[in-house]
Every structure is written in structure tokens, then in C-alpha cells.
XYZ file of N, CA and C in Angstrom:
288
model
N -20.649 248.307 8.747
C -20.888 246.581 7.969
C -19.150 246.364 8.796
N -18.876 244.979 9.561
C -17.885 243.922 10.517
C -17.095 243.457 9.221
N -16.064 243.597 9.348
C -14.722 243.465 8.752
C -14.507 242.037 8.824
N -15.144 240.610 7.763
C -14.643 239.825 8.373
C -13.508 238.885 7.761
N -12.993 239.219 7.389
C -11.730 238.213 6.411
C -10.789 238.805 7.030
N -9.699 237.751 7.125
C -8.805 238.138 7.706
C -7.413 239.114 6.556
N -7.436 238.134 5.063
C -6.829 239.070 3.792
C -7.351 239.024 3.230
N -7.180 240.596 2.630
C -8.081 240.814 1.215
C -7.564 241.382 0.475
N -7.753 242.236 -0.661
C -7.782 243.627 -1.867
C -8.409 243.809 -1.643
N -8.898 245.545 -1.526
C -8.747 246.353 -2.071
C -8.661 247.480 -2.813
N -9.159 247.282 -3.695
C -8.979 248.441 -5.129
C -9.526 250.140 -4.185
N -9.026 251.084 -5.215
C -8.921 252.073 -4.635
C -7.893 253.444 -5.392
N -8.821 253.956 -5.779
C -7.963 255.337 -7.037
C -7.042 254.642 -8.081
N -7.662 253.037 -8.511
C -6.318 252.104 -9.563
C -5.618 252.053 -8.863
N -5.070 251.947 -8.311
C -4.323 250.403 -7.189
C -5.196 249.536 -6.030
N -4.268 248.736 -5.750
C -5.113 246.926 -4.746
C -3.663 246.824 -4.246
N -4.527 247.558 -2.478
C -3.936 247.890 -1.842
C -4.487 246.056 -0.677
N -3.385 245.265 0.129
C -4.145 244.603 0.754
C -4.328 245.029 2.365
N -5.138 243.923 2.991
C -5.634 244.243 3.985
C -5.131 242.952 4.676
N -4.362 242.613 5.469
C -3.893 241.231 6.582
C -3.363 241.408 7.866
N -3.842 240.193 8.391
C -4.140 240.110 9.953
C -5.038 239.170 9.977
N -5.623 240.064 11.276
C -7.050 239.616 11.752
C -7.677 240.163 12.418
N -8.706 240.585 13.622
C -9.592 241.314 14.450
C -7.736 241.195 15.302
N -7.793 242.335 15.905
C -8.108 243.437 16.062
C -7.694 243.987 15.215
N -6.514 244.086 14.720
C -5.482 244.729 13.690
C -5.362 244.486 12.679
N -5.494 244.689 11.041
C -4.987 244.478 9.881
C -4.277 245.135 9.633
N -2.895 244.787 8.565
C -2.001 245.723 7.958
C -2.453 245.829 7.130
N -2.392 246.979 6.390
C -2.472 247.716 5.218
C -1.375 248.161 4.229
N -1.226 247.516 3.024
C -0.476 247.684 2.020
C -0.625 247.434 0.786
N 0.592 247.699 -0.241
C 1.493 248.154 -1.427
C 1.946 247.968 -1.690
N 2.778 246.517 -2.929
C 3.089 246.501 -3.411
C 4.891 246.465 -2.214
N 4.349 245.960 -0.527
C 5.593 245.733 -0.056
C 5.869 246.626 1.686
N 4.514 247.815 0.580
C 5.075 249.019 1.631
C 3.996 248.674 2.719
N 4.497 249.592 3.788
C 3.615 249.015 4.743
C 2.927 250.786 5.023
N 1.384 250.953 4.980
C 0.878 252.308 5.460
C 0.725 252.371 6.307
N 0.161 251.907 7.309
C -0.865 252.131 8.474
C -1.678 250.264 9.171
N -2.096 250.953 10.118
C -2.820 249.548 10.317
C -4.309 250.134 10.497
N -5.504 249.254 10.135
C -7.227 249.101 10.761
C -7.126 248.450 11.939
N -7.855 249.865 12.319
C -7.530 248.960 14.148
C -9.501 248.752 14.635
N -9.784 247.618 15.052
C -10.827 247.527 15.900
C -10.880 248.137 17.442
N -11.463 249.907 17.720
C -11.175 250.468 18.964
C -12.227 250.085 19.716
N -12.793 249.345 18.997
C -14.024 249.500 20.121
C -15.645 248.241 19.543
N -15.548 246.918 19.844
C -15.940 245.164 19.005
C -17.328 245.803 19.434
N -17.818 246.595 19.984
C -19.402 247.152 19.667
C -20.054 248.818 20.272
N -20.059 249.370 19.099
C -19.847 250.505 19.720
C -21.844 250.985 19.279
N -22.492 252.222 19.120
C -23.259 252.837 19.820
C -24.715 251.432 18.631
N -24.746 251.797 17.559
C -25.032 250.644 17.040
C -25.068 249.105 17.056
N -24.125 248.908 17.692
C -23.895 247.402 17.833
C -23.016 246.347 17.116
N -22.319 248.024 15.806
C -21.619 247.858 14.857
C -19.279 247.505 15.706
N -18.686 247.188 15.366
C -16.905 247.291 15.477
C -17.495 248.552 15.494
N -15.887 249.500 15.740
C -15.814 250.631 15.523
C -14.296 251.035 14.999
N -13.718 251.259 14.132
C -12.246 251.157 13.438
C -11.929 252.545 13.701
N -10.570 252.201 13.536
C -10.013 253.519 13.075
C -8.403 253.022 12.617
N -7.452 253.827 12.701
C -6.328 253.264 11.508
C -5.093 253.446 12.641
N -4.179 253.248 12.634
C -2.509 253.507 13.522
C -1.480 253.882 11.955
N -1.297 255.013 12.423
C 0.438 254.440 11.198
C 0.982 253.883 11.618
N 2.148 253.691 11.012
C 3.261 252.880 11.442
C 4.556 252.867 12.300
N 4.148 254.837 12.309
C 4.817 255.710 13.822
C 4.282 255.403 15.417
N 2.922 255.022 15.384
C 1.936 254.573 16.305
C 0.538 255.801 16.528
N 1.051 256.493 15.780
C 0.457 258.235 16.302
C -1.705 256.845 15.312
N -2.560 257.333 16.001
C -3.574 256.976 15.960
C -4.283 257.931 15.319
N -5.301 257.498 13.837
C -5.498 258.336 12.558
C -7.117 259.022 13.658
N -7.187 259.883 12.742
C -8.474 261.066 13.439
C -9.929 260.812 12.972
N -10.088 259.216 12.667
C -11.393 259.275 11.743
C -11.381 257.824 12.308
N -12.883 257.615 12.702
C -13.440 256.577 13.360
C -14.524 256.135 12.735
N -15.159 254.949 13.279
C -16.358 254.729 12.775
C -16.432 252.870 12.332
N -17.948 252.230 11.525
C -18.023 251.508 11.143
C -17.706 251.201 10.082
N -17.582 252.021 8.980
C -17.549 251.966 7.467
C -16.214 251.621 7.851
N -15.741 249.898 7.918
C -13.651 250.436 7.280
C -13.453 251.048 6.974
N -13.864 250.809 5.494
C -13.559 250.553 3.897
C -13.491 252.136 3.877
N -13.894 252.975 3.941
C -13.887 254.537 3.689
C -13.612 254.661 4.975
N -12.381 254.513 5.647
C -11.523 254.646 6.602
C -10.384 254.538 6.523
N -10.262 252.752 6.262
C -8.890 252.524 5.395
C -8.446 253.824 3.804
N -9.611 253.733 3.124
C -9.732 254.739 2.138
C -9.295 256.041 2.393
N -10.159 256.259 3.205
C -9.532 258.395 3.558
C -7.549 258.144 4.083
N -7.517 257.316 5.351
C -5.907 256.880 5.619
C -5.217 256.943 4.518
N -5.412 256.356 3.298
C -4.535 256.343 2.044
C -4.948 257.087 0.921
N -5.523 258.088 1.305
C -5.662 259.690 0.452
C -4.498 260.190 0.841
N -4.358 260.401 2.456
C -3.402 260.607 3.370
C -1.954 260.527 2.897
N -2.144 259.492 3.021
C -0.750 258.282 3.403
C 0.347 258.086 1.994
N 0.109 257.772 0.580
C 0.189 257.035 -0.125
C 0.365 258.069 -0.704
N 1.300 258.380 -1.283
C 2.331 258.831 -2.387
C 1.952 259.603 -3.478
N 1.253 258.005 -4.152
C 0.889 257.418 -5.582
C -0.232 257.772 -5.678
N -0.869 258.390 -4.514
C -2.633 258.995 -4.746
C -2.165 260.754 -4.661
N -2.642 260.920 -6.198
C -2.489 262.578 -5.849
C -3.822 262.826 -5.209
N -3.477 264.210 -4.971
C -4.212 264.763 -3.708
C -5.914 265.391 -4.031
N -6.234 265.105 -3.354
C -7.939 264.511 -4.118
C -7.968 266.339 -3.955
N -7.788 267.726 -3.524
C -8.274 268.712 -4.704
C -7.529 269.000 -5.918
N -6.714 268.100 -6.337
C -6.633 268.291 -7.766
C -7.516 268.011 -8.812
N -8.628 266.618 -8.156
C -9.582 266.766 -8.964
C -9.360 265.786 -10.129
N -8.578 265.256 -9.877
C -7.999 264.128 -10.421
C -8.370 262.399 -9.819
N -9.343 260.972 -10.225
C -9.670 260.443 -10.046
C -8.832 259.188 -9.684
N -7.475 259.408 -10.390
C -6.885 257.889 -10.625
C -5.622 257.914 -9.776
N -4.875 257.346 -9.797
C -3.249 256.920 -9.792
C -2.144 257.287 -10.261
N -1.100 258.500 -10.321
C -0.380 258.375 -10.815
C 0.899 257.790 -10.927
N 1.828 256.895 -12.099
C 2.213 256.271 -12.088
C 3.928 256.223 -11.211
């Protein structure tokens, strides 16, 4: 599913993140903190859909890529946002 908006709000685990910019790269942040970028790796993958990945602010490319940009962003946020509890804790809500 292609991301067609330049700016949007993405709710995840009780928090709201912003994606801003536009193709080929969107900044991902919350409350003024930049967590990384959603990047188009290829405009047309095997099924004709764009292929996305992430990049951290230090330039490190993410380990996940695919056409489901929303799940890719959420997976990255689960790893980099300290406000999201460890997935192994069993909690689905962020701590204050």
C-alpha cells in the first residue's frame, strides 16, 4: 500500500507520531523528537508497490523492508522510542 500523504499522524501504542516530508523520505517524530525516517527503497517492488525501509538519524538503515509502510514504521518505533515498553513485557500501552 503506497503512502500518498506528505504529512500525517500515526497512532501507535497510545502515542501519536507524525510523518512529515514526502516521497522519497518522511521524518518520523513525536513531541519534537526525531526517531528516524521512512524511506522509499524502490518505487516498484515485485508486486508493483513501493518498497519501504527506515533510516535512523545516524544514517543506519533499518533491518525491515516491504510494502506495508505502517507496520515498518511501527516496528522501528517499538525499537527506538523509550516511551514504548519492551514488547516482551506484555503491555500494549505506553508508559508516561
